[in-house]
Every structure is written in structure tokens, then in C-alpha cells.
Amino acid sequence: MVHWSRKMIGLLLVVAAAVVAVWSAFVQWYGGRTGTNIRVADLFSNGLTAANAATMASLLLPVLISAVLVVAGIAVWWRWLWILAGAVAIATVVLWGARQAQTPGGLHSAAVGNGPIMAACAGAVMILAAMIATARGGRTRQEPAERVSPEWTPAPSTQVPEPEGTGEPRGAGAEEHAHPTRQ
């Protein structure tokens, strides 16, 4: 029961995080610009430009890739894909912040919108959900075959003597060899 509920909690968290990550591209990132106006190519150049981007060439692309990784991870139940999705979302925010800091205006906390915060939190929740949904690989509890109190020892009079020299195992056939039936 606990194992199933951990999986369900992780599943719900990762789906919610994927939705928030995609949603973050449509809210303000910095100075009134939404994530869909920031070019993804600028993340890998010397700094962000003021040029607007096409929607699929904007920051929507990496967070959409992150969401697709989550869906693929759910389909095949590979939680490492959830971790990779979270890393992609967080890396997008880190690269964006590094490039925004290289612009002439720099990176000022007063101008930062909710977009990067939402994407970073969504990435962290994806990683957390993967850890929650991971099954614990601990020992399985096995009941002993015979429960005997450690203080209890059988009395010598109750012990069955070993048959001598028969070479037969004790069990169902041992009675026949010890006491042959008469006809």
C-alpha cells in the first residue's frame, strides 16, 4: 500500500511540475518579456538580444522538451527521465540567468518575473518526484520457518533418538524400518 501511494504521489507531482514548466514560458521572465519572446539560441551566445523569437524557437522549446521527457518517463516508468527533465528545466533557468547577467543592463532582481522562478521550482519538483516514486530497495521481511523462543530448549526425554546404521532418512519411511509390520 505504501509503495503504491509513493508512486502515485510522485506521479502527480511530476505531472504538475511539467505543466508548471510549460506554463512558465508564457509568463514574464525579465523586464516585461515573456519566455516566448526570448530566443533559445541566445542561451548559447554571448548574451540575450532584444530581438523577439518565434514561439518554437523561444524558451518554450527547452521546457517543452522537459515536459516530453516527463511524459516519456511516465510511459515507460523510467524515473531517471524525470530527473533529466528536471535538469533540463533548471539548466534553462541557469543559462538564461548567466546570459541575462552579460547584457548591458545586467540582472536585477526587481525586474525578474515569475517565469524563471516557476521553471526552476518545476525542475526541482520533477527531481523530487522521481526520488519519492523510487521504490525502496531495502530488505524484505521474511518470517522464520519455525518460531522458537531463544530461552526454550527441548527436554532430553522429548528428543527422538537417531536411528543407528539404517542410512535411511527420517520421515515417513523411517517408521517402517524401525518397526517392521508382521503379517
PDB file of C-alpha atoms in Angstrom:
ATOM      1  CA  MET A   1       0.000   0.000   0.000  1.00  0.00           C
ATOM      2  CA  VAL A   2       2.738   2.445   0.930  1.00  0.00           C
ATOM      3  CA  HIS A   3       4.706   1.589  -2.206  1.00  0.00           C
ATOM      4  CA  TRP A   4       1.674   2.302  -4.401  1.00  0.00           C
ATOM      5  CA  SER A   5       0.926   5.617  -2.704  1.00  0.00           C
ATOM      6  CA  ARG A   6       4.540   6.770  -3.087  1.00  0.00           C
ATOM      7  CA  LYS A   7       4.307   6.088  -6.812  1.00  0.00           C
ATOM      8  CA  MET A   8       1.025   7.968  -7.113  1.00  0.00           C
ATOM      9  CA  ILE A   9       2.317  10.974  -5.176  1.00  0.00           C
ATOM     10  CA  GLY A  10       5.440  11.056  -7.354  1.00  0.00           C
ATOM     11  CA  LEU A  11       3.335  10.736 -10.490  1.00  0.00           C
ATOM     12  CA  LEU A  12       1.018  13.582  -9.502  1.00  0.00           C
ATOM     13  CA  LEU A  13       3.952  15.802  -8.554  1.00  0.00           C
ATOM     14  CA  VAL A  14       5.854  15.217 -11.792  1.00  0.00           C
ATOM     15  CA  VAL A  15       2.780  15.876 -13.946  1.00  0.00           C
ATOM     16  CA  ALA A  16       2.042  19.105 -12.053  1.00  0.00           C
ATOM     17  CA  ALA A  17       5.693  20.158 -12.386  1.00  0.00           C
ATOM     18  CA  ALA A  18       5.649  19.520 -16.146  1.00  0.00           C
ATOM     19  CA  VAL A  19       2.549  21.686 -16.514  1.00  0.00           C
ATOM     20  CA  VAL A  20       4.135  24.494 -14.478  1.00  0.00           C
ATOM     21  CA  ALA A  21       7.359  24.263 -16.512  1.00  0.00           C
ATOM     22  CA  VAL A  22       5.489  24.729 -19.795  1.00  0.00           C
ATOM     23  CA  TRP A  23       3.335  27.459 -18.277  1.00  0.00           C
ATOM     24  CA  SER A  24       6.476  29.324 -17.161  1.00  0.00           C
ATOM     25  CA  ALA A  25       7.363  30.085 -20.793  1.00  0.00           C
ATOM     26  CA  PHE A  26       4.180  32.141 -21.141  1.00  0.00           C
ATOM     27  CA  VAL A  27       4.715  34.424 -18.137  1.00  0.00           C
ATOM     28  CA  GLN A  28       7.122  37.326 -17.598  1.00  0.00           C
ATOM     29  CA  TRP A  29      10.798  36.385 -17.335  1.00  0.00           C
ATOM     30  CA  TYR A  30      12.574  39.718 -17.215  1.00  0.00           C
ATOM     31  CA  GLY A  31      11.648  43.328 -17.775  1.00  0.00           C
ATOM     32  CA  GLY A  32       8.220  42.579 -19.225  1.00  0.00           C
ATOM     33  CA  ARG A  33       9.444  39.947 -21.727  1.00  0.00           C
ATOM     34  CA  THR A  34       7.792  36.577 -21.642  1.00  0.00           C
ATOM     35  CA  GLY A  35       9.708  33.365 -22.181  1.00  0.00           C
ATOM     36  CA  THR A  36       8.171  33.012 -25.630  1.00  0.00           C
ATOM     37  CA  ASN A  37       9.900  36.270 -26.655  1.00  0.00           C
ATOM     38  CA  ILE A  38      13.403  35.153 -25.606  1.00  0.00           C
ATOM     39  CA  ARG A  39      15.351  33.241 -28.250  1.00  0.00           C
ATOM     40  CA  VAL A  40      16.709  29.866 -27.183  1.00  0.00           C
ATOM     41  CA  ALA A  41      19.779  30.460 -29.393  1.00  0.00           C
ATOM     42  CA  ASP A  42      20.685  33.417 -27.157  1.00  0.00           C
ATOM     43  CA  LEU A  43      21.250  30.986 -24.275  1.00  0.00           C
ATOM     44  CA  PHE A  44      24.303  29.682 -26.093  1.00  0.00           C
ATOM     45  CA  SER A  45      25.694  33.008 -27.350  1.00  0.00           C
ATOM     46  CA  ASN A  46      27.361  35.955 -25.629  1.00  0.00           C
ATOM     47  CA  GLY A  47      24.190  37.412 -24.223  1.00  0.00           C
ATOM     48  CA  LEU A  48      20.481  37.937 -24.733  1.00  0.00           C
ATOM     49  CA  THR A  49      19.353  40.146 -27.565  1.00  0.00           C
ATOM     50  CA  ALA A  50      16.311  42.380 -27.749  1.00  0.00           C
ATOM     51  CA  ALA A  51      15.085  40.505 -30.844  1.00  0.00           C
ATOM     52  CA  ASN A  52      11.828  38.646 -30.434  1.00  0.00           C
ATOM     53  CA  ALA A  53      11.759  34.941 -31.127  1.00  0.00           C
ATOM     54  CA  ALA A  54       9.348  32.681 -32.917  1.00  0.00           C
ATOM     55  CA  THR A  55       7.334  30.689 -30.396  1.00  0.00           C
ATOM     56  CA  MET A  56       9.013  27.352 -31.113  1.00  0.00           C
ATOM     57  CA  ALA A  57      12.477  28.969 -31.149  1.00  0.00           C
ATOM     58  CA  SER A  58      11.959  30.556 -27.744  1.00  0.00           C
ATOM     59  CA  LEU A  59      12.400  29.352 -24.178  1.00  0.00           C
ATOM     60  CA  LEU A  60       9.263  27.325 -24.752  1.00  0.00           C
ATOM     61  CA  LEU A  61      11.402  24.760 -26.595  1.00  0.00           C
ATOM     62  CA  PRO A  62      13.578  23.569 -23.662  1.00  0.00           C
ATOM     63  CA  VAL A  63      10.673  23.491 -21.200  1.00  0.00           C
ATOM     64  CA  LEU A  64       8.575  21.657 -23.772  1.00  0.00           C
ATOM     65  CA  ILE A  65      11.414  19.129 -24.146  1.00  0.00           C
ATOM     66  CA  SER A  66      11.370  18.806 -20.376  1.00  0.00           C
ATOM     67  CA  ALA A  67       7.630  18.057 -20.431  1.00  0.00           C
ATOM     68  CA  VAL A  68       8.078  15.497 -23.221  1.00  0.00           C
ATOM     69  CA  LEU A  69      10.762  13.760 -21.154  1.00  0.00           C
ATOM     70  CA  VAL A  70       8.315  13.588 -18.253  1.00  0.00           C
ATOM     71  CA  VAL A  71       5.627  12.035 -20.456  1.00  0.00           C
ATOM     72  CA  ALA A  72       8.140   9.515 -21.848  1.00  0.00           C
ATOM     73  CA  GLY A  73       9.297   8.716 -18.318  1.00  0.00           C
ATOM     74  CA  ILE A  74       5.707   8.073 -17.255  1.00  0.00           C
ATOM     75  CA  ALA A  75       5.024   5.882 -20.294  1.00  0.00           C
ATOM     76  CA  VAL A  76       7.946   3.539 -19.640  1.00  0.00           C
ATOM     77  CA  TRP A  77       8.208   4.267 -15.894  1.00  0.00           C
ATOM     78  CA  TRP A  78      11.845   5.325 -16.045  1.00  0.00           C
ATOM     79  CA  ARG A  79      12.211   7.842 -13.264  1.00  0.00           C
ATOM     80  CA  TRP A  80      15.666   8.857 -14.480  1.00  0.00           C
ATOM     81  CA  LEU A  81      13.862  10.589 -17.365  1.00  0.00           C
ATOM     82  CA  TRP A  82      12.037  12.678 -14.765  1.00  0.00           C
ATOM     83  CA  ILE A  83      15.392  13.649 -13.278  1.00  0.00           C
ATOM     84  CA  LEU A  84      16.703  14.530 -16.744  1.00  0.00           C
ATOM     85  CA  ALA A  85      13.575  16.629 -17.371  1.00  0.00           C
ATOM     86  CA  GLY A  86      14.150  18.499 -14.130  1.00  0.00           C
ATOM     87  CA  ALA A  87      17.782  19.075 -15.044  1.00  0.00           C
ATOM     88  CA  VAL A  88      16.758  20.498 -18.441  1.00  0.00           C
ATOM     89  CA  ALA A  89      14.325  22.938 -16.796  1.00  0.00           C
ATOM     90  CA  ILE A  90      16.879  24.048 -14.207  1.00  0.00           C
ATOM     91  CA  ALA A  91      19.661  24.336 -16.818  1.00  0.00           C
ATOM     92  CA  THR A  92      17.408  26.566 -18.919  1.00  0.00           C
ATOM     93  CA  VAL A  93      16.996  28.963 -15.999  1.00  0.00           C
ATOM     94  CA  VAL A  94      20.709  28.888 -15.140  1.00  0.00           C
ATOM     95  CA  LEU A  95      21.759  29.572 -18.732  1.00  0.00           C
ATOM     96  CA  TRP A  96      19.154  32.307 -19.046  1.00  0.00           C
ATOM     97  CA  GLY A  97      20.375  33.955 -15.825  1.00  0.00           C
ATOM     98  CA  ALA A  98      24.012  33.761 -16.909  1.00  0.00           C
ATOM     99  CA  ARG A  99      23.232  35.313 -20.298  1.00  0.00           C
ATOM    100  CA  GLN A 100      20.949  37.967 -18.825  1.00  0.00           C
ATOM    101  CA  ALA A 101      23.741  38.987 -16.464  1.00  0.00           C
ATOM    102  CA  GLN A 102      26.009  39.560 -19.503  1.00  0.00           C
ATOM    103  CA  THR A 103      23.678  42.143 -21.031  1.00  0.00           C
ATOM    104  CA  PRO A 104      24.484  45.843 -20.590  1.00  0.00           C
ATOM    105  CA  GLY A 105      21.617  46.257 -18.107  1.00  0.00           C
ATOM    106  CA  GLY A 106      22.662  43.176 -16.157  1.00  0.00           C
ATOM    107  CA  LEU A 107      20.442  41.035 -13.997  1.00  0.00           C
ATOM    108  CA  HIS A 108      18.465  42.932 -11.355  1.00  0.00           C
ATOM    109  CA  SER A 109      16.141  41.113  -9.010  1.00  0.00           C
ATOM    110  CA  ALA A 110      13.496  43.837  -9.270  1.00  0.00           C
ATOM    111  CA  ALA A 111      12.998  43.136 -12.991  1.00  0.00           C
ATOM    112  CA  VAL A 112      12.889  39.322 -12.730  1.00  0.00           C
ATOM    113  CA  GLY A 113       9.411  37.967 -13.301  1.00  0.00           C
ATOM    114  CA  ASN A 114       7.771  34.728 -12.235  1.00  0.00           C
ATOM    115  CA  GLY A 115       8.879  32.688 -15.277  1.00  0.00           C
ATOM    116  CA  PRO A 116      12.385  31.692 -14.197  1.00  0.00           C
ATOM    117  CA  ILE A 117      11.229  31.029 -10.642  1.00  0.00           C
ATOM    118  CA  MET A 118       8.417  28.790 -11.897  1.00  0.00           C
ATOM    119  CA  ALA A 119      10.729  26.880 -14.252  1.00  0.00           C
ATOM    120  CA  ALA A 120      13.397  26.349 -11.595  1.00  0.00           C
ATOM    121  CA  CYS A 121      10.863  25.197  -8.996  1.00  0.00           C
ATOM    122  CA  ALA A 122       9.223  22.892 -11.548  1.00  0.00           C
ATOM    123  CA  GLY A 123      12.602  21.326 -12.319  1.00  0.00           C
ATOM    124  CA  ALA A 124      13.315  20.807  -8.621  1.00  0.00           C
ATOM    125  CA  VAL A 125       9.888  19.220  -8.093  1.00  0.00           C
ATOM    126  CA  MET A 126      10.499  16.848 -11.031  1.00  0.00           C
ATOM    127  CA  ILE A 127      13.676  15.626  -9.370  1.00  0.00           C
ATOM    128  CA  LEU A 128      11.918  15.373  -6.002  1.00  0.00           C
ATOM    129  CA  ALA A 129       9.039  13.413  -7.563  1.00  0.00           C
ATOM    130  CA  ALA A 130      11.499  10.929  -9.049  1.00  0.00           C
ATOM    131  CA  MET A 131      13.018  10.362  -5.627  1.00  0.00           C
ATOM    132  CA  ILE A 132       9.612   9.959  -3.990  1.00  0.00           C
ATOM    133  CA  ALA A 133       8.364   7.480  -6.592  1.00  0.00           C
ATOM    134  CA  THR A 134      11.503   5.351  -6.428  1.00  0.00           C
ATOM    135  CA  ALA A 135      10.840   2.049  -4.710  1.00  0.00           C
ATOM    136  CA  ARG A 136      12.876   1.420  -1.625  1.00  0.00           C
ATOM    137  CA  GLY A 137      15.320  -1.406  -2.248  1.00  0.00           C
ATOM    138  CA  GLY A 138      15.592  -2.452   1.367  1.00  0.00           C
ATOM    139  CA  ARG A 139      15.425  -5.923   2.828  1.00  0.00           C
ATOM    140  CA  THR A 140      12.208  -7.804   2.577  1.00  0.00           C
ATOM    141  CA  ARG A 141      10.892  -9.147   5.838  1.00  0.00           C
ATOM    142  CA  GLN A 142      10.834 -12.914   5.980  1.00  0.00           C
ATOM    143  CA  GLU A 143       9.213 -14.841   8.756  1.00  0.00           C
ATOM    144  CA  PRO A 144      11.319 -17.615  10.231  1.00  0.00           C
ATOM    145  CA  ALA A 145      10.246 -21.135   9.346  1.00  0.00           C
ATOM    146  CA  GLU A 146       9.811 -22.085  12.989  1.00  0.00           C
ATOM    147  CA  ARG A 147       9.222 -19.695  15.830  1.00  0.00           C
ATOM    148  CA  VAL A 148      11.027 -20.892  18.926  1.00  0.00           C
ATOM    149  CA  SER A 149      11.767 -18.829  21.945  1.00  0.00           C
ATOM    150  CA  PRO A 150      15.533 -18.468  22.472  1.00  0.00           C
ATOM    151  CA  GLU A 151      15.119 -19.436  26.149  1.00  0.00           C
ATOM    152  CA  TRP A 152      13.365 -22.698  25.334  1.00  0.00           C
ATOM    153  CA  THR A 153      15.306 -25.878  24.839  1.00  0.00           C
ATOM    154  CA  PRO A 154      13.665 -29.253  24.475  1.00  0.00           C
ATOM    155  CA  ALA A 155      13.932 -31.634  27.382  1.00  0.00           C
ATOM    156  CA  PRO A 156      16.194 -34.640  26.742  1.00  0.00           C
ATOM    157  CA  SER A 157      13.281 -37.028  27.250  1.00  0.00           C
ATOM    158  CA  THR A 158      11.353 -35.454  24.359  1.00  0.00           C
ATOM    159  CA  GLN A 159      14.138 -35.786  21.814  1.00  0.00           C
ATOM    160  CA  VAL A 160      13.870 -38.640  19.321  1.00  0.00           C
ATOM    161  CA  PRO A 161      16.986 -40.799  19.169  1.00  0.00           C
ATOM    162  CA  GLU A 162      18.747 -41.030  15.852  1.00  0.00           C
ATOM    163  CA  PRO A 163      18.366 -44.393  14.085  1.00  0.00           C
ATOM    164  CA  GLU A 164      21.681 -46.146  14.010  1.00  0.00           C
ATOM    165  CA  GLY A 165      23.127 -47.617  10.875  1.00  0.00           C
ATOM    166  CA  THR A 166      19.992 -47.593   8.747  1.00  0.00           C
ATOM    167  CA  GLY A 167      21.217 -44.950   6.343  1.00  0.00           C
ATOM    168  CA  GLU A 168      17.600 -44.066   5.697  1.00  0.00           C
ATOM    169  CA  PRO A 169      16.348 -40.538   6.083  1.00  0.00           C
ATOM    170  CA  ARG A 170      13.965 -39.832   8.889  1.00  0.00           C
ATOM    171  CA  GLY A 171      10.452 -39.225   7.774  1.00  0.00           C
ATOM    172  CA  ALA A 172       7.512 -41.272   6.571  1.00  0.00           C
ATOM    173  CA  GLY A 173       9.600 -44.348   5.741  1.00  0.00           C
ATOM    174  CA  ALA A 174      11.571 -44.290   8.993  1.00  0.00           C
ATOM    175  CA  GLU A 175       8.702 -45.841  10.964  1.00  0.00           C
ATOM    176  CA  GLU A 176       8.553 -48.903   8.703  1.00  0.00           C
ATOM    177  CA  HIS A 177      12.240 -49.647   9.130  1.00  0.00           C
ATOM    178  CA  ALA A 178      12.208 -49.158  12.881  1.00  0.00           C
ATOM    179  CA  HIS A 179       9.137 -51.378  13.467  1.00  0.00           C
ATOM    180  CA  PRO A 180       8.507 -53.852  10.647  1.00  0.00           C
ATOM    181  CA  THR A 181       4.891 -54.895  10.426  1.00  0.00           C
ATOM    182  CA  ARG A 182       4.020 -58.528  10.952  1.00  0.00           C
ATOM    183  CA  GLN A 183       1.864 -60.387   8.566  1.00  0.00           C
TER     184      GLN A 183
END
